[in-house]
Short mmCIF file of C-alpha atoms in Angstrom, two decimals:
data_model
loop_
_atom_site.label_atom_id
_atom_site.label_comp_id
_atom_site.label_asym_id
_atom_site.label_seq_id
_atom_site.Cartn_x
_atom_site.Cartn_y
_atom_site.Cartn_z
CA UNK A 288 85.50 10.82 48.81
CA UNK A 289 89.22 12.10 48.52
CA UNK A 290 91.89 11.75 51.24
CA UNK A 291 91.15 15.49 51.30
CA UNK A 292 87.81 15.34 52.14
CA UNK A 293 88.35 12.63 54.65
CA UNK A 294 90.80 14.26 56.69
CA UNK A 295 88.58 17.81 56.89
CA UNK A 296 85.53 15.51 57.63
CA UNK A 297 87.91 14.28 60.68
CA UNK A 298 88.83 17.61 61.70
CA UNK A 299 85.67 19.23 61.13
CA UNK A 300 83.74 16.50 63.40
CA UNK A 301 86.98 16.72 66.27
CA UNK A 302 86.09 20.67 66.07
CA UNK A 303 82.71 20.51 66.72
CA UNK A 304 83.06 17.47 69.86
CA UNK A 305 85.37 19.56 71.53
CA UNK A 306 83.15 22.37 71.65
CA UNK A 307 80.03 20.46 73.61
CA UNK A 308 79.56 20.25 77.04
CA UNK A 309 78.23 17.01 78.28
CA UNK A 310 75.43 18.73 79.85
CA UNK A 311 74.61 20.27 76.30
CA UNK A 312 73.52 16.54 75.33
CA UNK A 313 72.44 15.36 78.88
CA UNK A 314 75.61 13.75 79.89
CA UNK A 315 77.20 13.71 83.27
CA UNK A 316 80.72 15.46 83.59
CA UNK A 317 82.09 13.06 85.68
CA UNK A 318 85.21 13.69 87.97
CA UNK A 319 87.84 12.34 85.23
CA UNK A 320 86.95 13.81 82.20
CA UNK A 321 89.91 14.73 80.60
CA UNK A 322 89.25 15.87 77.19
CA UNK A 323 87.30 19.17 76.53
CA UNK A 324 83.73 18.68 75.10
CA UNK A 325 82.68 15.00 74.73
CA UNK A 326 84.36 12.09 74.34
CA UNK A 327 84.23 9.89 71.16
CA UNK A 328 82.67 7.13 72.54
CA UNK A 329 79.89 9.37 73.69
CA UNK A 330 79.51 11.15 70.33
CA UNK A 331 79.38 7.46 68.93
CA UNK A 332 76.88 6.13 71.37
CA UNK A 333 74.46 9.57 70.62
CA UNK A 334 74.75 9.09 67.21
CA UNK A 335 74.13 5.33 67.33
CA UNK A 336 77.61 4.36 65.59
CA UNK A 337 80.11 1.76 66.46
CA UNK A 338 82.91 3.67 68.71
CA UNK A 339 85.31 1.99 66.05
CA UNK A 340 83.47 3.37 62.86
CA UNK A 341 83.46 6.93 64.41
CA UNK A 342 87.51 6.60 65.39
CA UNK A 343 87.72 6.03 61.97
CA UNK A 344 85.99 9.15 60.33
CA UNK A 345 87.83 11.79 63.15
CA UNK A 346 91.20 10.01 61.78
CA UNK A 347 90.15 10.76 58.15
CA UNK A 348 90.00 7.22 57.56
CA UNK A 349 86.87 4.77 56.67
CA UNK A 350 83.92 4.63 54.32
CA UNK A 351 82.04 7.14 52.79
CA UNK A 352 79.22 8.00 55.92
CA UNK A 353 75.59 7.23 54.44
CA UNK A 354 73.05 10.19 54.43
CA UNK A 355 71.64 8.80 57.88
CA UNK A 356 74.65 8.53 59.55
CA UNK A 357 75.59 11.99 58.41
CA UNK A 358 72.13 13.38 59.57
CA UNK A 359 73.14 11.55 63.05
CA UNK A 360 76.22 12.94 63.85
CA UNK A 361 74.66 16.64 63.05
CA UNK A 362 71.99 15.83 65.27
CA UNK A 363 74.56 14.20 67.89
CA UNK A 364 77.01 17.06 67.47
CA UNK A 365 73.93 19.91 67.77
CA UNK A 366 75.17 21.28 64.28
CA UNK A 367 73.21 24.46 62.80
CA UNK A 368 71.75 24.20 59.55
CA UNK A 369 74.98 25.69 58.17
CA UNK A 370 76.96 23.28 59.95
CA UNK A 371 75.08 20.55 58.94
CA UNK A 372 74.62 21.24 55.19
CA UNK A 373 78.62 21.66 55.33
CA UNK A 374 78.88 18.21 56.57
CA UNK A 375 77.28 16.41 53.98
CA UNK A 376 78.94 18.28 51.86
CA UNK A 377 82.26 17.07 53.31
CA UNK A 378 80.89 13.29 52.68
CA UNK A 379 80.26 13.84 49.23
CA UNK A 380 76.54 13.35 49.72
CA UNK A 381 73.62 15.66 48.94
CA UNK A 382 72.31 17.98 51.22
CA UNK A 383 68.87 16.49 52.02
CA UNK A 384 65.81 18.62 50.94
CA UNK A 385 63.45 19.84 54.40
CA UNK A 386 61.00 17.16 55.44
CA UNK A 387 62.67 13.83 54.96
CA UNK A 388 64.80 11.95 57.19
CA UNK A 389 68.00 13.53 57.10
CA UNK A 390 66.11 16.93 58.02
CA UNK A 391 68.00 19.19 60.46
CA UNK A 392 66.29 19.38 63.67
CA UNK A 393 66.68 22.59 65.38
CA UNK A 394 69.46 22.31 68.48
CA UNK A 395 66.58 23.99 70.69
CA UNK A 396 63.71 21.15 69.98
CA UNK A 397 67.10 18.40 70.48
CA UNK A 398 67.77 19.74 74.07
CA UNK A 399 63.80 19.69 75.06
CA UNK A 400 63.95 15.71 73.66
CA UNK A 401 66.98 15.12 75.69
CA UNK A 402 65.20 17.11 78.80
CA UNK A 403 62.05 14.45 78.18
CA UNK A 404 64.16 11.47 78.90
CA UNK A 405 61.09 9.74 81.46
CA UNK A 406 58.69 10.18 78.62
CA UNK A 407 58.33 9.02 75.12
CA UNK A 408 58.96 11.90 73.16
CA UNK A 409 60.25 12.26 69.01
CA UNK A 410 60.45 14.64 66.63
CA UNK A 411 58.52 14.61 63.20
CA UNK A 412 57.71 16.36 60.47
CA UNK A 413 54.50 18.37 59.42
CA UNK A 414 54.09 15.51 56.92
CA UNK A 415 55.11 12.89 60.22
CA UNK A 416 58.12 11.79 59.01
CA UNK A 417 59.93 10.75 61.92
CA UNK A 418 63.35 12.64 62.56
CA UNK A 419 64.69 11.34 66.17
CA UNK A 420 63.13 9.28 68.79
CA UNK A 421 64.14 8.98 72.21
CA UNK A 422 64.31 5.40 73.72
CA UNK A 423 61.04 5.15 75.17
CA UNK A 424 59.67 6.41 71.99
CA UNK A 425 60.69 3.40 70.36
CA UNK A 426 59.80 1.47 72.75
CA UNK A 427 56.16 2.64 72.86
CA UNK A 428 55.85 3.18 69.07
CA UNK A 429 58.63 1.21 67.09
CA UNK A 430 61.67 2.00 65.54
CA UNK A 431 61.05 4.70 62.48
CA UNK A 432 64.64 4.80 61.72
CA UNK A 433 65.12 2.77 58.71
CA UNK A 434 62.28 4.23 56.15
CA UNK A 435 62.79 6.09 53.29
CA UNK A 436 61.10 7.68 50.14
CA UNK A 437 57.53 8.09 50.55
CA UNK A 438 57.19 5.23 53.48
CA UNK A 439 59.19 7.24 56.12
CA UNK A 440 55.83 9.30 56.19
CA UNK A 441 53.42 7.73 58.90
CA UNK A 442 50.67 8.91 56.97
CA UNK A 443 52.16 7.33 53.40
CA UNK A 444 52.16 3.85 55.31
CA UNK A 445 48.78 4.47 57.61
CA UNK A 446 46.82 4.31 54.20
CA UNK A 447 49.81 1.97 52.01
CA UNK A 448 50.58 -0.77 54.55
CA UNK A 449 47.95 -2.29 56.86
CA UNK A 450 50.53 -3.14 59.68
CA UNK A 451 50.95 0.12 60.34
CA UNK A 452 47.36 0.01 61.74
CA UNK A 453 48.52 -2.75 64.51
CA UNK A 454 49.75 0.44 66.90
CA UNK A 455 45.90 1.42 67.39
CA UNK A 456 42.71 -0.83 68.25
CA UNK A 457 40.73 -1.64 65.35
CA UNK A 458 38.07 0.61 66.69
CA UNK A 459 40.26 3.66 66.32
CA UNK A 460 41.36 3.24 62.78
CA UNK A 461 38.52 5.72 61.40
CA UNK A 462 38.80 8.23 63.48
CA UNK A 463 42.65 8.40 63.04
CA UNK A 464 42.42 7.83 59.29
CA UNK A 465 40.39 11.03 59.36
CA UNK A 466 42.54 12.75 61.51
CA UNK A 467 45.48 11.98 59.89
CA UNK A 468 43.90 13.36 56.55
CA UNK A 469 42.59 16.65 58.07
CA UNK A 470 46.23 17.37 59.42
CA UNK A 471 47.88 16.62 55.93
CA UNK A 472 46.02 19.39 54.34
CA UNK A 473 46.48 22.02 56.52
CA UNK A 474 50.18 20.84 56.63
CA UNK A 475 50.23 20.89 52.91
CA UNK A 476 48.09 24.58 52.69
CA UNK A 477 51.05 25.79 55.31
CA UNK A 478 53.55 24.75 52.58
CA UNK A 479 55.19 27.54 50.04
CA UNK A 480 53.37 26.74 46.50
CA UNK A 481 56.37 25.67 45.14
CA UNK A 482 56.90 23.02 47.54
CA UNK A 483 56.60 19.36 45.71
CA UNK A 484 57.13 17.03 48.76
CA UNK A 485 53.68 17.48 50.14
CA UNK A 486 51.81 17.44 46.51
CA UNK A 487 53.78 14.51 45.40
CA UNK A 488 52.66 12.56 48.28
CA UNK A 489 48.79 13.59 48.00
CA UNK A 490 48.93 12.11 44.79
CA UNK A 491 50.65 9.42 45.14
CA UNK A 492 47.75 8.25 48.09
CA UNK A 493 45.00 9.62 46.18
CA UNK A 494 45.96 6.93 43.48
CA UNK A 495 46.48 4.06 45.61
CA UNK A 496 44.33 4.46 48.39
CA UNK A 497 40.32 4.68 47.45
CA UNK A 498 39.99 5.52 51.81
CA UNK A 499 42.13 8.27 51.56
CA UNK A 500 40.88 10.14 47.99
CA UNK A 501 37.48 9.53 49.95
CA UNK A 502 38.36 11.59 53.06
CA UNK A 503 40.81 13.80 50.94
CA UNK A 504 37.07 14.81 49.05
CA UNK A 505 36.05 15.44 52.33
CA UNK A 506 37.78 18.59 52.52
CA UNK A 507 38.35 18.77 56.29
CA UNK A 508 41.14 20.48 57.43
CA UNK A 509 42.67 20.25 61.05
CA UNK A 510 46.24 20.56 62.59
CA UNK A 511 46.83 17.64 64.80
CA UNK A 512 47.64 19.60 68.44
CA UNK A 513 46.51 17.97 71.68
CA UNK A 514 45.53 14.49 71.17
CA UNK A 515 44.53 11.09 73.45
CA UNK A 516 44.91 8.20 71.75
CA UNK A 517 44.89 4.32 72.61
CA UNK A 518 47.62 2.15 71.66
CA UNK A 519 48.76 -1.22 71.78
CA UNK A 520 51.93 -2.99 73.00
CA UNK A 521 52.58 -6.00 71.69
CA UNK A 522 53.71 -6.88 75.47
CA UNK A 523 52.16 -4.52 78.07
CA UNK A 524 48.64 -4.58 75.61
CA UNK A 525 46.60 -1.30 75.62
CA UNK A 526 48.19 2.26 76.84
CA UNK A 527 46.09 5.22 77.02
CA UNK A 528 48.10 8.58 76.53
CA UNK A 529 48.21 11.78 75.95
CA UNK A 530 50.17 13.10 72.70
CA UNK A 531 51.39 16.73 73.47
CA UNK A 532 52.85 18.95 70.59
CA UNK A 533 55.22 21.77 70.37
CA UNK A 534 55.40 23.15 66.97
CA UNK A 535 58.47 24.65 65.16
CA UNK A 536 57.70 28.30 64.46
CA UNK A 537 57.95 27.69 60.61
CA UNK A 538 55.29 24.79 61.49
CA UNK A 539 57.54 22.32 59.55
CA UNK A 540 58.24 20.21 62.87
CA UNK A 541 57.39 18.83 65.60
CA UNK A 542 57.96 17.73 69.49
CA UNK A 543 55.70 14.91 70.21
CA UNK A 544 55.87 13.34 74.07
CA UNK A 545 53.19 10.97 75.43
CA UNK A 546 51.63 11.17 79.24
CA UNK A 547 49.60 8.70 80.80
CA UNK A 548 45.89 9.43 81.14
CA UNK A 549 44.43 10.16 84.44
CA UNK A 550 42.45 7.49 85.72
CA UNK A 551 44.17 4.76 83.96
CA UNK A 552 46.49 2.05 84.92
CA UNK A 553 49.04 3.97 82.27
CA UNK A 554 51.23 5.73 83.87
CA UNK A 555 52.48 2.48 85.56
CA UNK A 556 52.15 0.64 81.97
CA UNK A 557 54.61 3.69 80.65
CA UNK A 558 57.03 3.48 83.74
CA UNK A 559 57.63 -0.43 82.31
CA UNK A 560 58.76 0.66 78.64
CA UNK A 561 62.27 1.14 80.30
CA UNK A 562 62.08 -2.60 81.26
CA UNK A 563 60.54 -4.04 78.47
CA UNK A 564 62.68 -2.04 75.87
CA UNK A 565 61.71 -2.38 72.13
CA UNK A 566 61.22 -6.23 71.66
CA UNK A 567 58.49 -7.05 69.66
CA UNK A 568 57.93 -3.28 68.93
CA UNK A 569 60.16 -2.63 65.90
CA UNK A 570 58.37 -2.38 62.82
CA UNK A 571 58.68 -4.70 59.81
CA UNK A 572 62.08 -4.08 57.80
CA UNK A 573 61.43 -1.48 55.11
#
């Protein structure tokens, strides 16, 4: 990056601070709050950066931002697609293609997560890539964060890497292996027929996993909507809940947040994620 670019990256993420409300991001005022918008410690802690790093880029100063931590602050900062693409263009980084990690997650879908903070709740892709978790979502389910290329897809590593199995009882496995399947090709069938993301990733399973190309011949076809599911904490053991889904209107994303079942001892289980936190949870390093 030039000294150029640095100092509009600075001013560009100073503009767009100012211009939040804490409320926007579920923030308190406070009585003392004596800056307009939010504060760059806050920006910092929503965008899971070191207050120091982010001083840095608003002074124009400091390393080239990575894709993620781009794709962070636009999430952090509730950028529009506009914005956002104009950000990484700031950092000298490509603008990411829909449906990876770096995806833009739509403001509106952002403010439901942040309105969902007493459940786990994320957002993922059609082809469940995760996007953003909330803290109890990575508590309950690991931390999704650090994949890339084909393994930030659940699916890719439910059928590439058997410890992505160790979330669900053994007993489950088939089922979800065939749900997971049915949803993939009515994600993919929902895709333009240009699109290459989805088709590269059907082949790439069909040649390394013999379960998938078996259910993929299956031809079933079924979007994932309402679900139950078991799952197991390394630490609290086995949580019943309910997965609930609110789809983007393109169908490219989606708001996931878990409920206890009724008649279980999981809504207690859930209420002890906060205390537990995300030790032991975290999947292995990609």
């Amino acid at each position: 990056m030039t000294a150029a670019r640095h100092r509009e990256l600075g001013a560009f993420l100073r503009s767009r601070r100012e211009r939040i409300r804490p409320a926007d991001v579920g923030l308190p005022a406070g009585p003392r709050r004596r800056v307009p918008g939010l504060r760059r410690e806050e920006v910092a802690q929503l965008a899971g950066a070191s207050v120091d790093y982010y001083n840095e880029l608003e002074r124009g100063a400091g390393s080239q931002p990575s894709e993620q931590m781009i794709a962070s602050l636009a999430r952090a900062l509730r950028l529009s697609a506009d914005e956002r693409d104009y950000l990484f263009r700031l950092a000298d980084r490509p603008v990411p293609v829909q449906g990876g990690p770096a995806s833009h997650v739509h403001p509106g879908m952002l403010d439901l997560l942040d309105r969902l903070a007493s459940t786990p709740a994320q957002v993922i892709t059609d082809l469940h890539v995760t996007l953003v978790q909330n803290p109890l979502a990575v508590a309950l389910l690991g931390d999704h964060s650090g994949f890339r290329g084909p393994r930030a897809s659940f699916v890719h590593r439910w059928f590439t890497e058997p410890d992505a199995r160790r979330l669900y009882p053994e007993s489950d496995h088939e089922a979800q292996s065939r749900a997971f399947v049915a949803d993939l090709r009515a994600a993919s069938a929902r895709r333009d027929a240009k699109d290459t993301e989805a088709a590269s990733m059907i082949r790439s399973l069909l040649g390394t996993s013999p379960e998938f190309a078996a259910l993929w011949a299956d031809h079933d076809v079924a979007f994932r909507r309402d679900d139950r599911k078991r799952l197991i904490h390394p630490t609290l053991g086995l949580i019943e809940v309910n997965c609930l889904n609110l789809f983007s209107e393109d169908g490219r994303q989606r708001l996931l947040w878990f409920t206890p079942v009724a008649g279980t001892d999981s809504s207690g289980l859930l209420d002890l994620l906060a205390v537990v936190g995300t030790q032991n949870v975290v999947e292995p390093t990609p």
